Amino acid sequence: MQQIQTVGIVGAGAMGRGIAQIAAQAGLDVLLFDVNADAAHAAEQTLAQTWDKLVARGKLSAQAAHAARQHLRVCASLQDLAQAALVVEAIVEKLDVKRDLFKQLEQIVSADCILASNTSSLSITAIALACERPARVVGWHFFNPVPLMKVVEIIDGLRSDPSVGDALMELTRRMGHTAVRARDMPGFIVNHAGRGMNIEGLKVAQESIAPFHVIDAILREQAGFRMGPFELMDLTGLDVSHPVMESIFAQFYGEPRFRPSPITAVRLAGGVLGRKTGEGFYRYEDGKPVLPPAAAVPRVAADLKIWIAPWHPVGHARASALFNTLGAQIDTSAQPPEDTLLIVTPFGQDVATLIQHHGLDARRTVALDTLFELNTASRRVIMGSLAVQRKWLDAAHALLAADNTPVSIIHDSAGFVAQRIVANIVNVACDIAQQSIASAHDIDLAVKLGLGYPGGGPLSLGQTLGADLILEILRNLHATTGDMRYRASPWLRQRVQLGLPLTTQGSIAA
Ligand SMILES: NC(=O)c1ccc[n+]([C@@H]2O[C@H](COP(=O)([O-])OP(=O)(O)OC[C@H]3O[C@@H](n4cnc5c(N)ncnc54)[C@H](O)[C@@H]3O)[C@@H](O)[C@H]2O)c1
C-alpha cells in the first residue's frame, strides 16, 4: 500500500479539528469538510489561532506553522475529497448517518481509498455493512483533545483488510501519536478498561463504605491515581458517562463487571451532572470543589499496645514494619492478648468475616489496608466492624497518623476501597487480554496514555502490586459477596498459577 499523503476529514467539530491540526502539522495534505459550512470555516480560523499561539509559546516554529496552514484546505462539497487516499469521519455519533456518509464517499473516492471512523461507541463492522468494499473500512479512534492525547486506537472490523489497519498504524506514528490495535468489541480498549474504576467506585459508595470525596482521596493518595472516580465523572459529566456505562453493560449482555449504578441514574435525572452544572458529586465554588474539613487526629495513649494478626504473611510483615517505624509497642503473643488493639490485614475480606473466623474481640479489632506501599503512601486506610469501639478506632487512627500521614476511616468493606477498585481495574484489563481484543502490551500502553493510570498500565500495575494478591482479593470478594462481578479472569488466574507475569502473551498462538 502506498504511503498516505492526502487525508480527507469529514466533520469539523472538536475531533475533526484536532485530527486536522496534527495531520497538517505532520505535513499531510488535509481536506476538511463539514455539512455546516460555518463549522468548517470556524475550524480553519481556530486552527490558525492555535498555530499562532503555539508559535508565541515557542512550541512551533513560525515556518512550521506557516507550512501547516498551507496543508489545510476547507472544502465546499464532499466531491472535493475525491483525491484523498484516506477519509476519516468525525461526524455525529449515529450509525445510519455514518453508514450513509460512507456509502456516498464510495461513489466519490478511488477504489483503494481507506474509510476510517472516529466513533467511540459504534461497531466498525456495522458501519462498514453498507459499503461495497467493507475491507477498506477501519476504526481510527482519537481521544479528546487530539493534540494532547497521544494514543490512537486502530480497530479492525470483521471484514477489514489487515493491511488497511497496518497503513493507519504507520500513519498514526508519522503524525507523532502512539498507535494501538484492537478488535471490534464494545468500548475497544480504553473505554472498556475504564469501566473498572467508575463502576466499582459507585458500588463502594452505594454500600455506604465512604463518602465520595474520601473514595477519591484514597484512590489518589493511597493508590497513586491522578483522579478518583467521582472527580473524573464530575469532569466528564453524567450526561456523557451514565449513558456510556449503560451502553457498555447492554452491549456485553449484562456482564456483572459492568453493572451500572442507580446513583448516577438518579443524579442524571436530577440534572446534577458535574462541573458543567456547578454541582455533581462535589459542589463547586469558583471552579473548586467544596470539601468538608478533615477530622482532627486523636492523641496516642502512652500505654497503648497493639497485636498484629499473624495469619497473612504479606499483611503481617508490612504492618509490622510500619508499626515498628511508628514506634508502636507491639505484643508478639501467639494469641490475641487482653486490653490490646488488634490489627488485622485482610485482602478482599471484611473485618466481620475475620472476627467470626478467628474468634476475635470485635470491639478492639481494626483492619489496615496493606496492599499499597505503606511507608511512602500519602494516605493510610483503616476500618472496624460495626461492633468496633470508638476508642480503639481512635487509637489506631492516632498511631497511624503519628508521622502526619492522613488516615481515612471507612466502614467495614470486603476489599477496603482501593483494593477492590484496583483489583477490578486489573481484572477488567486481564479479561480484555483474555478475549484477544488487544495484546497485553497494547492494553497497558492504551490505558496508560488514554486514562493516565499509574504504573505502566493496568497489567503492569497488577504485576507490581502482586498478581497473587490481586487474585486473592478477587476470590475473597467473590466468596464474601457472591457477586459474579468479582470472578477472576482466567488470564489472571492462570498466570498466577504458572508464576508468569500478567503481561505475558502465552507461548503458543491459538
Ligand atoms: N468529543 C469526544 O470526546 C470524542 C472522543 C472520541 C471520539 N469522538 C467521536 O468523534 C465523532 C465526532 O465527535 P465531536 O465531539 O467532534 O462532535 P462535534 O459535535 O463537536 O462535531 C461534529 C461535526 O460534524 C458535523 N456533521 C454532522 N453530521 C455530518 C454529516 N453527515 N456530514 C458532514 N458533517 C457532519 C457537524 O456539523 C459538526 O461540526 C463522534 O463519532 C464521536 O463519538 C468524540
XYZ file of C-alpha atoms and ligand atoms in Angstrom:
554
model
C 0.000 0.000 0.000
C 1.318 3.472 -0.924
C 2.178 5.960 1.789
C -0.809 8.141 2.588
C -0.337 11.841 1.781
C -3.838 13.294 1.289
C -6.333 12.931 4.126
C -9.987 13.919 3.926
C -11.713 14.766 7.214
C -15.495 14.910 7.428
C -16.842 16.776 10.465
C -15.065 19.881 11.736
C -16.144 19.691 15.379
C -13.907 19.067 18.385
C -12.448 15.854 16.992
C -12.260 16.643 13.267
C -10.481 19.879 14.082
C -7.966 18.143 16.333
C -7.217 15.466 13.746
C -6.810 18.185 11.107
C -4.321 20.005 13.347
C -1.941 17.112 13.905
C -2.276 15.865 10.322
C -1.402 19.275 8.857
C 1.462 19.681 11.330
C 2.785 16.296 10.163
C 2.894 17.607 6.586
C -0.151 15.751 5.268
C -2.483 17.473 2.820
C -5.755 17.908 4.707
C -9.140 18.353 3.054
C -11.701 19.387 5.681
C -15.445 19.189 5.039
C -18.494 19.766 7.240
C -22.215 19.833 6.278
C -22.290 23.077 8.169
C -20.004 25.369 6.129
C -19.756 27.781 9.083
C -18.355 24.979 11.251
C -15.627 24.243 8.700
C -14.617 27.899 8.398
C -14.717 28.341 12.175
C -12.390 25.323 12.458
C -9.984 26.876 9.963
C -9.908 30.124 11.971
C -9.486 28.327 15.295
C -6.635 26.260 13.882
C -4.891 29.397 12.586
C -5.182 30.909 16.084
C -3.918 27.665 17.664
C -0.839 27.695 15.430
C -0.206 31.377 16.247
C -0.401 30.572 19.955
C 1.971 27.617 19.595
C 4.461 29.912 17.810
C 4.092 32.588 20.535
C 4.787 29.970 23.214
C 7.808 28.654 21.364
C 6.207 25.237 20.798
C 6.190 25.503 16.995
C 8.444 27.432 14.615
C 6.835 30.176 12.513
C 7.915 28.215 9.454
C 6.190 25.026 10.637
C 3.008 26.961 11.479
C 3.020 28.525 8.021
C 3.510 25.096 6.419
C 0.664 23.609 8.479
C -1.685 26.374 7.264
C -0.718 25.664 3.677
C -1.530 21.993 4.186
C -5.117 22.683 5.319
C -7.886 23.222 2.795
C -11.546 23.696 3.643
C -13.828 22.019 1.099
C -17.256 23.193 -0.011
C -18.546 19.784 -1.023
C -17.938 16.122 -0.340
C -16.889 15.769 -4.009
C -13.755 17.771 -3.190
C -12.436 14.776 -1.218
C -12.063 12.732 -4.437
C -8.236 12.818 -4.325
C -7.929 11.606 -0.712
C -6.064 8.351 -0.007
C -7.879 8.195 3.335
C -11.084 9.797 4.588
C -11.815 9.856 8.310
C -15.244 10.782 9.603
C -15.769 12.632 12.884
C -19.451 13.451 12.470
C -22.468 12.864 14.696
C -22.408 9.546 16.610
C -25.303 7.898 14.714
C -24.951 4.619 12.883
C -27.315 5.382 9.980
C -25.714 8.800 9.344
C -22.195 7.323 9.332
C -23.320 4.481 7.036
C -24.906 6.953 4.603
C -21.753 9.040 4.560
C -19.515 6.057 3.732
C -21.944 4.945 1.014
C -21.770 8.418 -0.546
C -17.990 8.524 -0.205
C -17.616 5.233 -2.060
C -19.108 6.943 -5.122
C -16.552 9.757 -4.878
C -13.178 8.375 -3.772
C -10.853 5.890 -5.513
C -11.338 2.136 -5.062
C -8.384 1.827 -2.685
C -9.124 4.898 -0.548
C -9.359 3.963 3.154
C -12.535 4.919 5.016
C -11.942 5.415 8.725
C -14.358 6.177 11.546
C -13.541 8.033 14.746
C -16.551 6.506 16.510
C -16.247 5.884 20.268
C -19.146 3.527 20.702
C -20.407 2.136 17.391
C -19.298 -1.115 15.786
C -16.870 -0.687 12.891
C -18.300 -3.862 11.349
C -21.797 -2.347 11.476
C -20.657 0.951 9.933
C -18.974 -0.989 7.101
C -22.087 -3.030 6.324
C -23.494 -0.597 3.770
C -20.206 -0.302 1.880
C -19.438 -2.026 -1.393
C -15.915 -2.626 -0.107
C -16.125 -3.212 3.662
C -12.469 -4.370 3.616
C -11.347 -0.728 3.386
C -13.307 0.383 6.480
C -11.439 0.655 9.779
C -11.743 2.374 13.167
C -9.338 5.245 13.903
C -10.226 6.328 17.403
C -8.611 9.521 18.679
C -9.120 10.966 22.150
C -10.072 14.476 23.154
C -8.170 16.841 22.978
C -6.469 15.196 19.999
C -3.112 17.046 20.055
C -2.563 16.271 23.765
C -3.983 12.749 23.992
C -1.188 10.838 22.342
C -2.834 7.447 21.912
C -4.952 6.313 18.961
C -6.836 3.015 18.700
C -6.891 1.337 15.295
C -9.835 -1.045 15.152
C -10.217 -3.921 12.742
C -13.826 -4.662 11.845
C -14.831 -8.222 10.970
C -14.303 -7.539 7.275
C -11.417 -5.054 7.475
C -8.346 -5.988 5.453
C -5.441 -6.105 7.941
C -3.252 -4.084 5.552
C -5.667 -1.156 5.978
C -5.118 -1.122 9.751
C -1.369 -1.535 9.180
C -1.364 1.591 6.987
C -3.124 3.566 9.733
C -0.688 2.286 12.373
C 2.149 3.687 10.256
C 0.329 6.963 9.553
C -0.539 7.464 13.226
C 3.139 7.176 14.148
C 4.029 9.621 11.374
C 1.579 12.058 12.999
C 3.519 11.775 16.265
C 0.949 9.677 18.135
C 1.122 6.184 19.644
C -0.888 3.574 17.756
C -2.535 0.562 19.408
C -4.511 -2.162 17.653
C -7.878 -3.558 18.767
C -10.613 -5.894 17.627
C -14.109 -4.538 17.047
C -15.629 -5.071 20.513
C -17.692 -2.626 22.612
C -15.536 0.147 24.092
C -12.468 -1.093 22.136
C -9.584 -0.893 24.664
C -9.675 2.365 26.609
C -13.422 2.808 27.095
C -13.661 -0.868 28.038
C -10.747 -0.757 30.509
C -12.147 2.442 32.023
C -15.173 0.508 33.386
C -13.199 -0.878 36.338
C -12.776 2.368 38.236
C -16.097 4.217 37.991
C -18.346 1.181 38.264
C -16.605 -0.171 41.374
C -16.237 3.313 42.872
C -20.004 3.702 42.584
C -20.573 0.272 44.152
C -18.384 1.249 47.121
C -20.385 4.470 47.541
C -23.695 2.644 47.150
C -22.729 0.335 50.033
C -22.122 3.457 52.191
C -18.493 2.444 52.752
C -17.221 6.030 52.448
C -18.360 9.418 51.083
C -17.421 10.367 47.506
C -14.559 12.688 48.472
C -12.994 10.036 50.739
C -13.108 7.420 47.969
C -11.407 9.908 45.628
C -8.744 10.833 48.201
C -7.973 7.137 48.775
C -7.593 6.475 45.042
C -5.288 9.452 44.630
C -3.218 9.338 47.782
C -3.168 5.662 48.694
C -3.246 4.091 45.217
C -1.462 6.808 43.199
C -4.159 7.636 40.624
C -4.333 11.175 39.223
C -8.052 11.358 39.959
C -10.676 9.349 41.779
C -13.880 8.097 40.118
C -16.117 10.931 41.326
C -13.709 13.697 40.321
C -13.479 12.032 36.920
C -17.251 11.699 36.491
C -17.708 15.351 37.538
C -15.235 16.348 34.847
C -16.849 14.262 32.101
C -20.441 14.973 33.186
C -23.057 12.330 33.933
C -24.920 13.183 30.703
C -21.929 11.531 28.981
C -20.704 8.921 31.493
C -24.012 7.389 32.617
C -25.240 6.519 29.076
C -21.780 5.068 28.287
C -21.999 2.848 31.410
C -25.472 1.674 30.350
C -24.408 1.125 26.756
C -21.312 -0.977 27.533
C -23.322 -3.051 30.065
C -26.013 -3.686 27.428
C -23.503 -4.414 24.665
C -21.885 -7.109 26.839
C -25.357 -8.537 27.574
C -25.438 -7.760 31.277
C -21.841 -8.656 32.208
C -21.895 -8.105 36.022
C -18.457 -6.420 35.973
C -20.073 -3.527 34.083
C -23.351 -3.273 36.027
C -24.084 0.481 36.301
C -25.331 2.146 39.477
C -28.680 3.744 40.263
C -26.651 6.510 41.936
C -25.745 8.028 38.572
C -29.228 7.355 37.127
C -30.872 9.407 39.904
C -28.303 12.204 39.713
C -28.635 12.379 35.922
C -32.431 12.568 36.242
C -31.968 15.379 38.768
C -29.639 17.371 36.494
C -26.742 17.065 38.955
C -24.271 16.413 36.165
C -20.883 17.613 37.403
C -18.720 20.682 36.838
C -20.797 21.757 33.832
C -23.878 22.317 36.090
C -21.904 23.708 39.049
C -22.742 20.665 41.145
C -22.040 16.979 40.789
C -20.570 14.637 43.361
C -18.943 17.863 44.617
C -20.321 21.389 44.915
C -18.074 23.900 43.152
C -17.232 27.440 44.225
C -15.003 29.455 41.865
C -14.316 26.232 39.994
C -13.015 24.477 43.111
C -14.748 21.590 44.922
C -16.004 22.411 48.398
C -14.679 19.787 50.843
C -15.619 19.153 54.477
C -12.764 19.803 56.950
C -10.585 16.770 57.773
C -11.345 15.127 61.140
C -8.946 16.017 63.971
C -6.302 13.390 64.754
C -6.773 11.845 68.224
C -3.794 11.542 70.620
C -1.993 8.258 71.150
C -2.385 6.919 74.691
C 1.083 6.387 76.242
C 0.254 2.829 77.358
C -1.288 1.705 74.025
C -0.228 -1.781 72.977
C -1.037 -3.443 69.683
C -1.149 -7.011 68.461
C -0.837 -7.780 64.747
C -2.662 -10.855 63.462
C -0.058 -13.277 62.043
C -2.293 -15.102 59.544
C -1.491 -13.181 56.391
C 2.277 -13.287 55.854
C 2.426 -10.294 53.500
C -0.015 -8.178 55.505
C 1.667 -9.114 58.792
C 5.164 -8.265 57.534
C 4.080 -4.917 56.058
C 2.015 -3.880 59.078
C 4.792 -4.931 61.495
C 7.398 -2.921 59.577
C 5.165 0.140 59.573
C 4.179 -0.028 63.256
C 7.839 -0.551 64.205
C 8.773 2.585 62.269
C 5.991 4.452 64.037
C 7.376 3.333 67.420
C 4.332 1.270 68.445
C 4.519 -1.145 71.400
C 3.859 -4.494 69.736
C 2.754 -7.545 71.732
C 4.028 -10.644 69.919
C 1.944 -13.267 71.754
C 0.716 -16.124 69.576
C -2.901 -15.444 70.599
C -4.610 -12.015 70.807
C -3.950 -10.630 74.332
C -6.437 -8.745 76.537
C -6.718 -4.956 76.516
C -4.739 -4.575 73.307
C -5.592 -3.041 69.943
C -5.962 -5.949 67.491
C -4.741 -5.182 63.966
C -5.800 -7.399 61.068
C -4.609 -7.109 57.467
C -7.260 -8.570 55.148
C -7.030 -8.902 51.377
C -10.554 -8.888 49.978
C -12.245 -9.869 53.254
C -14.168 -7.639 55.620
C -13.471 -7.336 59.342
C -16.689 -9.112 60.334
C -15.564 -12.228 58.454
C -12.157 -12.284 60.179
C -13.727 -11.690 63.597
C -16.086 -14.599 63.127
C -13.449 -16.877 61.630
C -10.770 -16.291 64.285
C -12.996 -15.515 67.286
C -11.546 -12.001 67.717
C -12.917 -9.333 70.074
C -14.991 -7.208 67.671
C -14.722 -4.128 69.917
C -10.919 -3.977 69.608
C -10.322 -5.225 66.040
C -9.233 -2.737 63.367
C -8.158 -3.612 59.801
C -5.316 -1.877 57.946
C -5.053 -1.947 54.140
C -1.562 -3.227 53.340
C -1.849 -3.746 49.563
C -0.042 -0.489 48.785
C 3.380 0.688 49.909
C 2.722 1.869 53.454
C 5.815 3.931 54.121
C 5.657 6.110 51.019
C 1.855 6.318 50.601
C 0.388 9.682 51.432
C -2.741 8.133 52.950
C -3.464 5.053 55.074
C -6.840 3.377 55.315
C -8.426 1.576 58.264
C -11.820 0.088 59.088
C -13.514 -1.629 62.006
C -16.583 -3.849 62.019
C -19.901 -2.282 63.020
C -19.195 -3.504 66.582
C -15.855 -1.666 66.963
C -15.495 0.759 69.893
C -14.623 4.361 69.085
C -11.662 4.409 71.472
C -9.899 1.542 69.657
C -10.576 3.045 66.227
C -9.219 6.368 67.525
C -6.167 4.574 68.912
C -5.417 3.035 65.514
C -6.014 6.381 63.803
C -3.680 8.205 66.204
C -0.917 5.645 65.841
C -1.064 5.549 62.042
C -1.094 9.354 61.826
C 1.888 9.702 64.181
C 4.147 10.642 61.235
C 1.487 13.100 59.928
C 0.254 10.766 57.182
C -3.510 11.318 56.703
C -5.703 8.353 57.689
C -9.110 7.535 56.192
C -11.559 5.584 58.334
C -14.120 3.719 56.271
C -16.986 1.353 57.047
C -16.387 -2.395 57.009
C -15.901 -3.429 53.378
C -14.578 -6.591 51.776
C -11.522 -5.175 49.994
C -11.490 -1.744 51.683
C -11.808 0.899 48.901
C -8.592 0.822 46.861
C -8.087 -2.968 46.982
C -11.426 -3.606 45.363
C -11.283 -0.770 42.820
C -7.725 -1.574 41.749
C -8.397 -5.343 41.664
C -11.362 -4.635 39.373
C -9.286 -2.413 37.088
C -6.639 -5.153 36.790
C -9.270 -7.869 36.308
C -11.094 -5.987 33.543
C -7.765 -5.385 31.748
C -6.903 -9.084 32.129
C -10.211 -10.018 30.578
C -9.663 -7.662 27.628
C -6.441 -9.608 27.034
C -8.226 -12.943 27.598
C -10.793 -12.032 24.919
C -7.945 -11.207 22.481
C -9.355 -7.724 21.977
C -5.791 -6.392 22.052
C -2.326 -7.536 23.046
C -1.198 -7.195 26.671
C 1.382 -4.650 25.502
C -1.233 -2.506 23.729
C -3.682 -2.718 26.645
C -1.072 -1.318 29.039
C 0.026 1.354 26.592
C -3.507 2.453 25.656
C -4.708 2.668 29.253
C -1.585 4.438 30.481
C -1.840 7.090 27.756
C -5.632 7.190 27.452
C -6.578 7.128 31.135
C -3.322 8.156 32.823
C -3.349 5.202 35.227
C -0.219 4.715 37.334
C 2.417 2.023 36.979
C 2.762 1.481 33.227
C -0.851 0.389 32.665
C -3.278 -1.947 34.456
C -1.492 -5.249 33.767
C 1.874 -3.898 34.892
C 0.208 -2.282 37.905
C -1.308 -5.639 38.894
C 2.096 -7.245 38.467
C 3.838 -4.642 40.618
C 1.252 -4.891 43.387
C 1.397 -8.694 43.205
C -0.802 -10.657 40.815
C -1.262 -13.304 43.539
C -2.594 -10.654 45.938
C -4.958 -9.262 43.274
C -6.262 -12.809 42.689
C -6.662 -13.348 46.441
C -8.632 -10.084 46.770
C -10.956 -11.043 43.920
C -11.506 -14.582 45.221
C -12.326 -13.315 48.697
C -14.594 -10.595 47.302
C -16.384 -13.209 45.220
C -16.720 -15.592 48.179
C -17.853 -12.859 50.602
C -20.376 -11.137 48.336
C -21.431 -13.921 45.953
C -21.312 -11.294 43.201
C -20.093 -12.615 39.831
C -18.547 -9.219 39.026
C -15.582 -10.287 41.198
C -14.871 -13.615 39.469
C -11.264 -13.625 38.361
C -10.434 -13.602 34.674
C -8.718 -16.822 33.519
C -5.904 -14.568 32.241
C -5.132 -13.541 35.827
C -5.694 -16.931 37.474
C -3.607 -18.967 35.039
C -0.677 -16.555 35.117
C -0.640 -16.617 38.915
C -0.897 -20.416 38.900
C 2.040 -20.683 36.482
C 4.092 -17.900 38.055
C 4.070 -15.897 34.796
C 3.782 -12.102 34.531
C 0.376 -10.634 33.650
C 1.998 -9.055 30.600
C 2.912 -12.494 29.173
C 1.034 -13.225 25.997
C 1.483 -17.020 26.124
C 3.946 -19.052 24.082
C 1.572 -20.770 21.607
C -0.798 -18.766 19.448
C -4.362 -20.125 19.476
N -15.718 14.532 21.751
C -15.051 13.487 22.195
O -14.553 13.465 23.337
C -14.836 12.296 21.294
C -13.750 11.438 21.529
C -13.527 10.368 20.656
C -14.396 10.152 19.602
N -15.467 11.000 19.406
C -16.335 10.728 18.252
O -15.982 11.625 17.202
C -17.158 11.990 16.448
C -17.315 13.496 16.445
O -17.366 13.965 17.768
P -17.175 15.525 18.103
O -17.094 15.633 19.584
O -16.095 16.111 17.279
O -18.592 16.116 17.613
P -18.985 17.632 17.328
O -20.441 17.734 17.585
O -18.045 18.575 18.014
O -18.728 17.791 15.752
C -19.409 17.050 14.769
C -19.358 17.852 13.468
O -19.837 17.017 12.430
C -20.674 17.773 11.576
N -21.583 16.833 10.918
C -22.635 16.186 11.452
N -23.178 15.364 10.543
C -22.451 15.483 9.394
C -22.504 14.879 8.120
N -23.448 13.979 7.814
N -21.591 15.228 7.195
C -20.639 16.144 7.497
N -20.540 16.756 8.689
C -21.427 16.424 9.646
C -21.355 18.771 12.472
O -21.795 19.900 11.745
C -20.251 19.099 13.470
O -19.486 20.219 13.055
C -18.304 11.205 17.066
O -18.449 9.995 16.381
C -17.807 10.956 18.494
O -18.396 9.822 19.070
C -15.688 12.068 20.213
